[in-house]
Coordinates of C-alpha atoms in Angstrom, one line a residue:
M196 CA 80.8 24.7 112.7
R197 CA 83.2 26.6 115.0
I198 CA 83.4 30.3 114.2
N199 CA 86.7 32.0 113.9
Q200 CA 86.1 35.5 115.4
Q201 CA 88.5 37.0 112.9
E202 CA 86.3 35.9 110.1
F203 CA 83.1 37.4 111.6
A204 CA 82.3 40.3 109.3
P205 CA 81.8 43.6 111.1
W206 CA 78.5 44.4 109.3
L207 CA 77.0 41.3 110.9
L208 CA 77.5 42.5 114.5
T209 CA 74.3 44.6 114.4
V210 CA 72.4 41.6 113.1
L211 CA 73.7 39.5 116.0
E212 CA 72.6 42.1 118.5
Q213 CA 69.1 42.3 117.0
L214 CA 68.7 38.6 117.0
T215 CA 69.9 38.3 120.6
Q216 CA 67.4 41.0 121.7
Q217 CA 64.4 39.5 119.9
A218 CA 65.1 36.0 121.1
Q219 CA 65.3 37.2 124.8
Y220 CA 62.0 39.0 124.8
K221 CA 59.7 36.9 122.6
N222 CA 59.2 33.2 121.9
N223 CA 58.1 33.6 118.3
P224 CA 60.2 31.9 115.6
I225 CA 62.7 34.2 114.0
I226 CA 63.6 34.6 110.3
L227 CA 67.0 35.9 109.4
A228 CA 66.8 37.1 105.8
G229 CA 69.5 38.8 103.7
H230 CA 71.5 38.7 100.5
D231 CA 74.4 36.8 102.1
D232 CA 72.8 33.8 103.7
K233 CA 76.1 32.1 104.6
G234 CA 77.0 35.3 106.6
L235 CA 73.7 35.1 108.4
L236 CA 74.4 31.4 109.1
Q237 CA 77.5 32.6 110.9
V238 CA 75.3 35.0 112.9
A239 CA 73.0 32.2 113.9
I240 CA 75.8 29.9 114.9
Q241 CA 77.4 32.6 117.0
F242 CA 74.1 33.2 118.7
L243 CA 73.7 29.5 119.5
A244 CA 77.2 29.3 120.8
N245 CA 76.5 32.3 123.1
S246 CA 73.1 31.0 124.2
L247 CA 74.2 27.5 124.9
C248 CA 77.4 28.4 126.8
E249 CA 76.9 27.6 130.5
Q250 CA 79.4 30.3 131.6
S251 CA 78.9 33.4 129.4
N252 CA 75.2 34.5 130.0
L253 CA 74.8 35.6 126.4
S254 CA 78.1 37.3 126.2
P255 CA 80.6 35.7 123.8
A256 CA 80.8 32.0 124.5
C257 CA 83.7 30.9 126.7
G258 CA 84.6 28.0 124.4
H259 CA 85.7 25.8 127.4
C260 CA 82.6 24.6 129.3
E261 CA 81.0 21.2 128.6
A262 CA 78.2 22.8 126.6
C263 CA 80.7 24.7 124.3
H264 CA 82.6 21.5 123.7
L265 CA 79.4 19.7 122.8
F266 CA 78.3 22.4 120.4
K267 CA 81.7 22.6 118.7
S268 CA 81.7 18.9 118.1
N269 CA 78.1 19.1 116.6
N270 CA 76.8 16.8 119.4
H271 CA 74.8 19.2 121.6
P272 CA 71.5 17.5 122.4
D273 CA 69.5 20.7 122.4
V274 CA 70.4 21.7 118.8
Y275 CA 68.6 20.3 115.7
Y276 CA 69.7 21.1 112.2
L277 CA 66.8 20.9 109.8
W278 CA 68.8 21.3 106.6
P279 CA 68.8 19.6 103.2
Q280 CA 71.0 16.6 102.8
K281 CA 73.4 18.6 100.6
E282 CA 74.1 21.2 103.4
L283 CA 74.3 18.5 106.1
H284 CA 77.0 16.8 104.0
E285 CA 78.8 20.0 103.2
Y286 CA 79.1 21.0 106.8
E287 CA 79.8 17.5 108.0
L288 CA 76.8 17.3 110.2
H289 CA 74.9 14.2 111.4
G290 CA 71.8 13.0 109.7
V291 CA 72.9 12.3 106.1
P292 CA 71.7 8.9 104.9
K293 CA 74.6 6.6 103.9
G294 CA 74.9 5.1 100.4
I295 CA 73.2 7.8 98.3
K296 CA 74.9 9.2 95.2
K297 CA 73.1 12.6 95.0
Y298 CA 72.1 14.6 98.1
S299 CA 68.7 16.3 98.2
E300 CA 68.8 20.1 97.9
S301 CA 65.3 20.5 99.5
I302 CA 64.0 20.1 103.0
L303 CA 61.5 17.3 102.6
I304 CA 58.2 16.8 104.5
D305 CA 59.4 13.5 106.0
E306 CA 62.5 15.4 107.5
V307 CA 60.1 17.9 109.1
R308 CA 58.1 15.1 110.6
Q309 CA 61.2 13.4 111.9
C310 CA 62.0 16.3 114.2
Q311 CA 58.6 16.6 115.8
D312 CA 59.7 14.7 118.9
F313 CA 62.6 17.2 119.3
F314 CA 60.1 20.1 119.2
Y315 CA 58.1 18.9 122.1
T316 CA 60.8 17.3 124.3
A317 CA 62.3 19.4 127.1
S318 CA 66.0 20.1 127.3
S319 CA 68.1 17.5 129.2
R320 CA 70.4 20.4 130.3
L321 CA 67.6 22.7 131.7
Q322 CA 68.1 25.1 128.8
K323 CA 66.2 26.1 125.7
R324 CA 66.2 23.9 122.6
Y325 CA 67.1 25.3 119.2
V326 CA 66.1 24.4 115.7
L327 CA 68.1 25.8 112.9
I328 CA 66.4 25.8 109.5
Y329 CA 68.8 26.6 106.7
P330 CA 68.3 27.7 104.0
F331 CA 64.6 28.4 104.3
D332 CA 64.6 28.7 100.5
A333 CA 64.9 24.9 100.5
L334 CA 61.5 24.4 102.1
N335 CA 58.9 23.2 99.6
T336 CA 55.1 23.8 100.0
S337 CA 54.5 20.5 101.8
S338 CA 57.4 20.8 104.3
A339 CA 56.6 24.5 105.0
N340 CA 52.9 23.5 105.7
A341 CA 54.1 20.8 108.1
L342 CA 55.9 23.4 110.2
L343 CA 52.9 25.7 110.6
K344 CA 51.4 24.3 113.8
T345 CA 54.8 24.5 115.6
L346 CA 55.5 27.9 114.2
E347 CA 52.2 29.2 115.4
E348 CA 52.4 27.8 119.0
P349 CA 56.0 26.9 119.7
P350 CA 56.7 25.3 123.2
D351 CA 58.2 27.8 125.7
H352 CA 61.5 25.9 125.7
L353 CA 61.9 26.0 121.9
C354 CA 63.6 28.7 119.7
I355 CA 63.3 28.3 116.0
L356 CA 65.6 30.1 113.6
L357 CA 65.0 30.2 109.8
I358 CA 67.9 31.5 107.7
G359 CA 67.8 32.3 104.0
Q360 CA 67.9 34.9 101.2
A361 CA 64.6 35.6 99.6
L362 CA 61.5 36.0 101.8
D363 CA 59.3 35.6 98.7
H364 CA 60.4 31.9 98.7
L365 CA 58.4 31.4 101.9
P366 CA 54.7 31.1 102.1
A367 CA 52.9 34.1 103.7
T368 CA 51.5 31.7 106.3
V369 CA 55.0 31.0 107.5
I370 CA 56.2 34.7 107.4
S371 CA 53.1 35.8 109.4
R372 CA 54.0 33.5 112.3
C373 CA 57.6 34.8 112.7
Q374 CA 59.6 37.8 113.7
I375 CA 61.9 39.0 111.0
V376 CA 65.5 40.3 111.3
S377 CA 66.6 41.7 107.9
A378 CA 70.2 42.2 107.1
A379 CA 71.2 45.2 105.0
I380 CA 73.6 44.6 102.1
P381 CA 77.0 45.9 102.9
S382 CA 78.7 48.2 100.4
F383 CA 81.1 46.8 97.8
L384 CA 83.9 48.7 99.5
E385 CA 83.1 47.2 102.9
Q386 CA 83.1 43.7 101.6
I387 CA 86.3 44.3 99.6
T388 CA 88.1 45.7 102.6
W389 CA 87.1 42.7 104.7
L390 CA 88.1 40.2 102.1
R391 CA 91.5 41.8 101.8
Q392 CA 91.8 41.4 105.6
Q393 CA 91.1 37.7 105.2
G394 CA 93.9 37.4 102.6
A395 CA 91.7 37.1 99.5
A396 CA 93.6 37.5 96.2
E397 CA 91.9 39.8 93.6
P398 CA 89.0 40.5 96.0
E399 CA 87.1 42.7 93.5
Q400 CA 86.9 39.9 90.8
L401 CA 86.3 37.3 93.5
L402 CA 83.4 39.2 95.0
S403 CA 81.8 39.7 91.6
L404 CA 82.1 36.0 90.8
A405 CA 80.5 35.2 94.2
L406 CA 77.5 37.4 93.3
L407 CA 78.5 40.0 95.9
N408 CA 78.3 37.6 98.8
A409 CA 81.5 38.0 100.9
Y410 CA 81.2 34.7 102.7
D411 CA 80.6 32.9 99.4
A412 CA 83.7 34.6 98.1
L413 CA 85.8 33.2 100.9
Q414 CA 84.5 29.7 100.2
L415 CA 85.0 30.2 96.4
Q416 CA 88.6 31.2 97.0
H417 CA 89.3 27.7 98.4
S418 CA 87.6 25.9 95.6
S419 CA 89.7 26.5 92.5
A420 CA 87.6 24.2 90.3
L421 CA 84.3 26.1 91.0
L422 CA 86.1 29.5 90.8
N423 CA 87.5 28.6 87.3
L424 CA 84.1 27.4 86.1
R425 CA 82.6 30.8 87.1
R426 CA 85.4 32.6 85.4
K427 CA 85.0 30.5 82.2
W428 CA 81.2 31.2 82.1
V429 CA 81.7 35.0 82.6
Q430 CA 84.5 35.0 80.0
W431 CA 82.1 33.3 77.5
L432 CA 79.3 35.8 78.2
I433 CA 81.5 38.9 77.8
S434 CA 83.3 37.8 74.6
E435 CA 82.2 39.1 71.3
D436 CA 83.3 35.9 69.6
P437 CA 83.2 33.4 72.4
D438 CA 85.0 30.1 72.3
D439 CA 82.4 27.4 73.1
R440 CA 85.1 25.2 74.6
L441 CA 84.7 27.6 77.6
L442 CA 81.3 26.0 78.2
A443 CA 82.7 22.6 79.0
S444 CA 81.4 21.6 82.5
V445 CA 79.9 25.0 83.3
D446 CA 76.6 23.2 83.8
E447 CA 78.1 22.0 87.1
L448 CA 77.5 25.5 88.4
G449 CA 73.8 24.8 88.6
I450 CA 70.8 26.7 87.2
S451 CA 70.7 29.5 89.7
V452 CA 74.4 30.5 89.4
L453 CA 74.2 30.3 85.6
Y454 CA 71.3 32.7 85.5
Q455 CA 72.6 35.0 88.2
L456 CA 75.9 35.5 86.5
A457 CA 74.3 36.0 83.1
M458 CA 71.9 38.6 84.5
R459 CA 74.7 40.5 86.1
V460 CA 76.8 40.5 82.9
C461 CA 73.7 41.6 81.0
Y462 CA 73.1 44.5 83.4
D463 CA 76.7 45.6 82.8
F464 CA 75.9 45.5 79.1
Q465 CA 73.0 47.9 79.7
L466 CA 75.2 50.3 81.6
L467 CA 77.8 50.3 78.9
I468 CA 75.3 51.0 76.2
E469 CA 74.1 54.0 78.3
G470 CA 77.6 55.3 78.5
M471 CA 78.2 54.3 82.1
L472 CA 80.8 52.1 83.8
P473 CA 79.8 48.5 84.6
T474 CA 79.2 47.8 88.3
Q475 CA 79.3 44.0 88.4
F476 CA 82.4 43.0 86.4
L477 CA 84.4 46.2 86.1
S478 CA 87.7 44.3 85.9
W479 CA 86.6 42.9 82.5
I480 CA 85.7 46.3 81.1
D481 CA 88.3 46.1 78.3
D482 CA 86.7 42.9 77.0
M483 CA 83.2 44.4 76.9
Q484 CA 83.8 47.5 74.7
W485 CA 82.2 45.8 71.7
V486 CA 78.9 45.8 73.7
K487 CA 78.5 49.6 73.0
R488 CA 77.5 48.7 69.4
L489 CA 74.6 46.5 70.3
P490 CA 71.0 47.6 69.9
R491 CA 69.7 48.8 73.2
D492 CA 66.3 47.1 72.8
R493 CA 67.9 43.6 72.2
V494 CA 69.9 43.8 75.4
N495 CA 66.9 45.0 77.4
T496 CA 64.8 42.2 76.0
L497 CA 67.5 39.7 76.9
F498 CA 67.6 41.0 80.5
S499 CA 63.8 40.7 80.8
V500 CA 63.9 37.1 79.5
L501 CA 66.7 36.1 82.0
Q502 CA 64.7 37.7 84.9
Q503 CA 61.6 35.8 83.9
E504 CA 63.4 32.4 83.6
N505 CA 65.4 33.0 86.8
R506 CA 62.2 32.6 88.8
F507 CA 62.3 28.9 88.1
A508 CA 66.0 28.5 89.0
H509 CA 65.0 26.6 92.2
H510 CA 62.9 24.1 90.3
P511 CA 64.3 20.7 89.4
L512 CA 64.9 21.6 85.8
N513 CA 67.6 20.1 83.4
V514 CA 70.7 22.2 83.8
K515 CA 71.9 21.5 80.3
L516 CA 68.6 22.7 78.8
S517 CA 68.9 25.9 80.8
L518 CA 72.4 26.5 79.6
D519 CA 71.3 26.0 76.0
F520 CA 68.5 28.4 76.6
I521 CA 70.8 31.1 77.9
T522 CA 73.4 30.7 75.2
E523 CA 70.8 30.7 72.4
N524 CA 69.3 33.9 73.6
W525 CA 72.8 35.4 74.1
H526 CA 73.6 34.8 70.4
L527 CA 70.4 36.6 69.4
I528 CA 71.6 40.0 70.7
K529 CA 74.5 39.8 68.2
Q530 CA 72.5 39.1 65.1

């Protein structure tokens, strides 16, 4: 959980400043919302490090005091991570039940109830206590409702941060009880420049495969298996006569990624048909020239279908059925 300052993207500095100011003057829960939720998580972690440090007084954390050491080791008694089991496991945090084969991707109502004592217990170090809810997209209706009372009247010593991508995944009753800090999407050039500084190879293609999320791109670079699966899926989508062997194991990407990549490729198809350059997968433009012969209305219909089905990407649907649905509709535009 320790942040390497060299990896803190410059466009997030303004978000950190806004979060720090709002947390100082109001006690309302704060929503951090934006396209790159992993980047916003880095903002929240840096804010916690600064706030918990017993030497810095909200300037960058010293990294040496007892509080900083506790935070770095994920053992600070005044921090609670209300995350799905999948994220707790990925970030090697405490609280993941042992002996389970598949980690939950949702924040469950029982997990919200388990942290009620933390909400209303004062800090043992005479500081504030912090609850980090990430990603808020993982809250279901029941778990979100279980939070409402605390969100409406949080104790004076409690700071609640909710981090995620899409505000429309949160009930209006939750949003109305929170302050909102929204992060603007950095330009493609800003993200590419930063990724080059981090030593990323082929940053343009990497960023496209990471759905224009710079922090996701960094993680993807270190996971060759996932990176290759995304490449294979895009290669299948852009090929005029695709090799179905490329589809082997791509269901492991999950429903949301399958739909998001398909929608972005389809959007590039629309641009090419209109005589414009693709914006999502420009490095594959030579492989997409055949698209210019497709009927415009078929491609537009495909994009609408993908948009509609993508709304259910966070539901526990069968991934293989979703993959079959996309590929069947993809074949239709070529008939």
